[in-house]
mmCIF file of C-alpha atoms and ligand atoms in Angstrom:
data_model
loop_
_atom_site.group_PDB
_atom_site.id
_atom_site.type_symbol
_atom_site.label_atom_id
_atom_site.label_comp_id
_atom_site.label_asym_id
_atom_site.label_seq_id
_atom_site.Cartn_x
_atom_site.Cartn_y
_atom_site.Cartn_z
ATOM 1 C CA MET A 1 -51.371 -43.261 172.103
ATOM 2 C CA ASN A 2 -55.426 -43.895 170.815
ATOM 3 C CA ILE A 3 -56.823 -41.593 168.071
ATOM 4 C CA LYS A 4 -60.316 -40.148 167.995
ATOM 5 C CA LEU A 5 -61.955 -38.341 165.324
ATOM 6 C CA ILE A 6 -64.548 -36.631 166.305
ATOM 7 C CA ALA A 7 -67.779 -35.976 163.491
ATOM 8 C CA ILE A 8 -71.625 -34.340 163.117
ATOM 9 C CA GLY A 9 -74.520 -36.525 161.426
ATOM 10 C CA LYS A 10 -74.246 -39.989 159.777
ATOM 11 C CA THR A 11 -73.585 -40.098 156.333
ATOM 12 C CA ASP A 12 -76.398 -41.658 154.832
ATOM 13 C CA ASN A 13 -73.897 -42.185 151.293
ATOM 14 C CA LYS A 14 -73.009 -46.075 151.339
ATOM 15 C CA ASN A 15 -70.108 -45.733 149.292
ATOM 16 C CA LEU A 16 -68.005 -42.963 151.799
ATOM 17 C CA GLN A 17 -69.616 -45.609 154.279
ATOM 18 C CA THR A 18 -67.960 -48.023 152.148
ATOM 19 C CA LEU A 19 -64.520 -46.892 152.242
ATOM 20 C CA MET A 20 -64.639 -45.060 155.803
ATOM 21 C CA ALA A 21 -64.783 -48.461 156.818
ATOM 22 C CA ASP A 22 -61.992 -49.701 154.209
ATOM 23 C CA TYR A 23 -59.890 -46.668 155.925
ATOM 24 C CA GLN A 24 -61.186 -47.787 159.417
ATOM 25 C CA LYS A 25 -59.992 -50.794 159.628
ATOM 26 C CA ARG A 26 -56.536 -50.466 157.005
ATOM 27 C CA LEU A 27 -55.636 -47.850 159.981
ATOM 28 C CA GLY A 28 -56.446 -50.779 163.244
ATOM 29 C CA PHE A 29 -54.045 -52.168 162.300
ATOM 30 C CA TYR A 30 -51.532 -48.896 163.359
ATOM 31 C CA ILE A 31 -53.788 -47.593 166.086
ATOM 32 C CA LYS A 32 -56.663 -48.074 167.919
ATOM 33 C CA PHE A 33 -58.571 -45.593 166.374
ATOM 34 C CA GLU A 34 -61.964 -44.284 167.223
ATOM 35 C CA PHE A 35 -64.827 -42.580 165.654
ATOM 36 C CA GLU A 36 -67.200 -41.023 166.894
ATOM 37 C CA ILE A 37 -71.024 -39.565 165.496
ATOM 38 C CA ILE A 38 -72.479 -37.237 166.783
ATOM 39 C CA PRO A 39 -76.549 -37.360 165.702
ATOM 40 C CA ASP A 40 -76.908 -35.013 163.522
ATOM 41 C CA ILE A 41 -79.775 -32.039 165.361
ATOM 42 C CA LYS A 42 -80.859 -29.449 162.819
ATOM 43 C CA ASN A 43 -83.689 -32.195 162.437
ATOM 44 C CA ALA A 44 -84.644 -32.236 165.156
ATOM 45 C CA LYS A 45 -84.859 -28.242 166.392
ATOM 46 C CA ASN A 46 -85.710 -25.158 164.585
ATOM 47 C CA LEU A 47 -82.586 -24.069 164.938
ATOM 48 C CA SER A 48 -81.072 -20.973 163.814
ATOM 49 C CA GLU A 49 -77.004 -21.977 162.126
ATOM 50 C CA ALA A 50 -75.644 -20.227 165.526
ATOM 51 C CA GLN A 51 -78.001 -21.911 168.118
ATOM 52 C CA GLN A 52 -77.146 -24.923 165.947
ATOM 53 C CA LYS A 53 -73.533 -24.813 166.506
ATOM 54 C CA GLN A 54 -73.738 -23.618 170.326
ATOM 55 C CA LYS A 55 -75.687 -27.251 169.961
ATOM 56 C CA GLU A 56 -73.601 -29.325 168.587
ATOM 57 C CA GLY A 57 -69.956 -27.221 170.315
ATOM 58 C CA GLU A 58 -71.692 -28.695 173.191
ATOM 59 C CA GLN A 59 -71.894 -31.607 172.283
ATOM 60 C CA ILE A 60 -68.302 -32.200 171.042
ATOM 61 C CA LEU A 61 -66.907 -30.720 174.428
ATOM 62 C CA SER A 62 -68.590 -33.436 176.296
ATOM 63 C CA LYS A 63 -67.027 -35.733 174.546
ATOM 64 C CA VAL A 64 -63.686 -34.518 175.632
ATOM 65 C CA SER A 65 -61.774 -35.191 177.823
ATOM 66 C CA ALA A 66 -59.447 -32.298 180.509
ATOM 67 C CA SER A 67 -56.060 -34.969 179.653
ATOM 68 C CA ASP A 68 -57.419 -35.192 175.717
ATOM 69 C CA VAL A 69 -55.580 -32.577 172.279
ATOM 70 C CA LEU A 70 -58.186 -31.598 171.005
ATOM 71 C CA ILE A 71 -57.555 -30.759 167.139
ATOM 72 C CA LEU A 72 -60.644 -29.295 165.376
ATOM 73 C CA LEU A 73 -60.237 -29.500 161.356
ATOM 74 C CA ASP A 74 -60.449 -26.133 159.620
ATOM 75 C CA GLU A 75 -59.614 -24.553 157.044
ATOM 76 C CA ASN A 76 -58.180 -21.852 158.557
ATOM 77 C CA GLY A 77 -55.830 -24.021 160.347
ATOM 78 C CA LYS A 78 -52.096 -25.751 159.601
ATOM 79 C CA HIS A 79 -50.710 -26.460 156.378
ATOM 80 C CA MET A 80 -48.598 -29.777 156.027
ATOM 81 C CA THR A 81 -47.528 -31.823 154.059
ATOM 82 C CA SER A 82 -48.496 -35.287 154.689
ATOM 83 C CA GLU A 83 -44.476 -36.509 155.699
ATOM 84 C CA ALA A 84 -44.949 -32.728 158.470
ATOM 85 C CA PHE A 85 -48.359 -35.081 159.722
ATOM 86 C CA SER A 86 -46.912 -38.283 159.849
ATOM 87 C CA SER A 87 -43.657 -36.786 162.042
ATOM 88 C CA TYR A 88 -46.740 -34.496 163.985
ATOM 89 C CA LEU A 89 -48.638 -38.057 164.585
ATOM 90 C CA GLN A 90 -44.937 -39.823 166.031
ATOM 91 C CA LYS A 91 -43.322 -36.434 168.421
ATOM 92 C CA HIS A 92 -47.751 -36.459 169.598
ATOM 93 C CA MET A 93 -47.185 -40.432 170.204
ATOM 94 C CA ASN A 94 -44.323 -39.820 171.664
ATOM 95 C CA SER A 95 -44.961 -37.144 174.658
ATOM 96 C CA GLY A 96 -47.068 -40.140 176.106
ATOM 97 C CA ILE A 97 -50.898 -38.128 176.224
ATOM 98 C CA LYS A 98 -53.707 -40.960 176.500
ATOM 99 C CA GLN A 99 -55.468 -39.491 173.381
ATOM 100 C CA LEU A 100 -55.075 -37.054 170.484
ATOM 101 C CA VAL A 101 -58.354 -35.703 168.953
ATOM 102 C CA PHE A 102 -59.114 -34.336 165.729
ATOM 103 C CA VAL A 103 -62.852 -33.045 165.348
ATOM 104 C CA ILE A 104 -65.180 -31.924 161.903
ATOM 105 C CA GLY A 105 -66.926 -29.570 162.291
ATOM 106 C CA GLY A 106 -70.353 -29.437 161.413
ATOM 107 C CA PRO A 107 -71.938 -27.706 158.470
ATOM 108 C CA TYR A 108 -71.215 -23.952 159.512
ATOM 109 C CA GLY A 109 -68.296 -25.139 161.203
ATOM 110 C CA PHE A 110 -67.779 -24.588 164.858
ATOM 111 C CA SER A 111 -68.318 -22.677 168.011
ATOM 112 C CA GLN A 112 -66.887 -19.766 169.862
ATOM 113 C CA GLU A 113 -66.007 -21.742 172.594
ATOM 114 C CA VAL A 114 -64.615 -24.834 170.814
ATOM 115 C CA TYR A 115 -61.955 -23.173 168.655
ATOM 116 C CA ASN A 116 -61.215 -21.300 173.034
ATOM 117 C CA LYS A 117 -61.054 -25.375 174.093
ATOM 118 C CA SER A 118 -59.114 -26.354 171.235
ATOM 119 C CA ASP A 119 -54.777 -27.144 171.760
ATOM 120 C CA GLY A 120 -54.459 -26.545 167.310
ATOM 121 C CA LYS A 121 -56.348 -26.481 163.453
ATOM 122 C CA LEU A 122 -55.158 -28.172 160.882
ATOM 123 C CA SER A 123 -56.407 -27.491 157.294
ATOM 124 C CA LEU A 124 -56.242 -29.785 155.066
ATOM 125 C CA SER A 125 -56.973 -28.085 151.852
ATOM 126 C CA LYS A 126 -57.296 -23.785 151.398
ATOM 127 C CA MET A 127 -61.189 -25.738 149.645
ATOM 128 C CA THR A 128 -64.345 -25.976 152.247
ATOM 129 C CA PHE A 129 -65.199 -29.147 152.196
ATOM 130 C CA SER A 130 -68.836 -30.762 152.556
ATOM 131 C CA HIS A 131 -68.775 -32.075 156.604
ATOM 132 C CA GLN A 132 -68.887 -35.099 154.905
ATOM 133 C CA MET A 133 -66.134 -35.342 152.415
ATOM 134 C CA ILE A 134 -63.908 -34.384 155.115
ATOM 135 C CA ARG A 135 -64.228 -37.407 157.287
ATOM 136 C CA LEU A 136 -63.062 -39.734 155.059
ATOM 137 C CA PHE A 137 -60.039 -37.185 153.088
ATOM 138 C CA PHE A 138 -58.315 -37.027 156.804
ATOM 139 C CA ILE A 139 -58.829 -40.926 157.549
ATOM 140 C CA GLU A 140 -56.915 -41.145 154.407
ATOM 141 C CA GLN A 141 -54.675 -39.336 155.593
ATOM 142 C CA LEU A 142 -53.921 -41.264 159.207
ATOM 143 C CA TYR A 143 -53.527 -44.217 157.401
ATOM 144 C CA ARG A 144 -51.195 -42.453 155.151
ATOM 145 C CA GLY A 145 -49.216 -40.769 157.915
ATOM 146 C CA PHE A 146 -48.533 -44.331 159.405
ATOM 147 C CA THR A 147 -47.617 -46.185 156.775
ATOM 148 C CA ILE A 148 -44.939 -43.225 156.427
ATOM 149 C CA LEU A 149 -43.972 -43.570 159.921
ATOM 150 C CA ARG A 150 -43.930 -47.648 159.279
ATOM 151 C CA ASN A 151 -41.724 -47.239 156.026
ATOM 152 C CA GLU A 152 -44.981 -49.202 154.320
ATOM 153 C CA PRO A 153 -46.083 -48.967 151.117
ATOM 154 C CA TYR A 154 -49.678 -47.855 150.591
ATOM 155 C CA HIS A 155 -52.309 -49.928 149.695
ATOM 156 C CA HIS A 156 -53.755 -49.203 147.275
ATOM 157 C CA ARG A 157 -57.639 -50.351 146.220
HETATM 158 C C1 SAM Q 201 -69.023 -27.523 155.352
HETATM 159 S S1 SAM Q 201 -67.241 -27.173 156.463
HETATM 160 C C2 SAM Q 201 -68.250 -25.615 156.726
HETATM 161 C C3 SAM Q 201 -67.927 -24.655 156.381
HETATM 162 C C4 SAM Q 201 -67.843 -23.095 157.484
HETATM 163 N N1 SAM Q 201 -68.309 -21.813 156.474
HETATM 164 C C5 SAM Q 201 -66.955 -22.856 158.573
HETATM 165 O O1 SAM Q 201 -66.399 -22.037 158.512
HETATM 166 O O2 SAM Q 201 -65.725 -23.701 158.781
HETATM 167 C C6 SAM Q 201 -67.762 -28.531 157.313
HETATM 168 C C7 SAM Q 201 -66.431 -29.103 158.600
HETATM 169 O O3 SAM Q 201 -65.744 -29.446 157.577
HETATM 170 C C8 SAM Q 201 -63.906 -29.232 158.184
HETATM 171 N N2 SAM Q 201 -63.444 -28.738 157.146
HETATM 172 C C9 SAM Q 201 -64.079 -28.192 155.556
HETATM 173 N N3 SAM Q 201 -62.708 -27.555 155.022
HETATM 174 C C10 SAM Q 201 -61.654 -27.934 155.026
HETATM 175 C C11 SAM Q 201 -60.107 -27.820 154.480
HETATM 176 N N4 SAM Q 201 -60.412 -27.543 154.449
HETATM 177 N N5 SAM Q 201 -58.880 -27.625 155.617
HETATM 178 C C12 SAM Q 201 -59.912 -28.625 157.141
HETATM 179 N N6 SAM Q 201 -61.590 -28.351 157.283
HETATM 180 C C13 SAM Q 201 -62.347 -28.541 156.923
HETATM 181 C C14 SAM Q 201 -64.241 -28.741 158.871
HETATM 182 O O4 SAM Q 201 -64.279 -29.161 159.746
HETATM 183 C C15 SAM Q 201 -65.721 -27.901 159.266
HETATM 184 O O5 SAM Q 201 -65.820 -27.617 160.594
#
């Protein structure tokens, strides 16, 4: 099984990029992981919030295949401990699916079409994080999840 993480817009923050790259590399020892960024469209056109969500939603759905399991990162989603999340990853790996796709919404969240197509919602906290910060927190939890599954020590920096 592959894991793909989709997010909206590049980050210009070098610290965030460095930390992301570090966790991506570590995660790569456990699973084929792809991080895909959908270009931020807000600067290109003068769109309303609803129009922006709609456009981003179309782009998100164009990246997802019918056979993928699509999970949205959403503050109103299911809460899990890191141990439960590792079992959740294992359950998907055992199910024989080819790709598990997680998506982080843009600054305004997801369009209704994206919610309608999703297979589940996962929350990392009841608090709202920026669409930039959450990608680092989530990738760290993916890495942590695999260290739990393999019963390996968590490597701190
Ligand atoms: C700034 S938030 C969007 C908030 C927006 N008000 C909404 O209704 O979703 C941007 C994205 O970050 C992710 N996000 C933010 N906080 C989160 C949390 N606590 N748990 C999971 N995902 C979160 C979600 O994917 C969200 O779409």
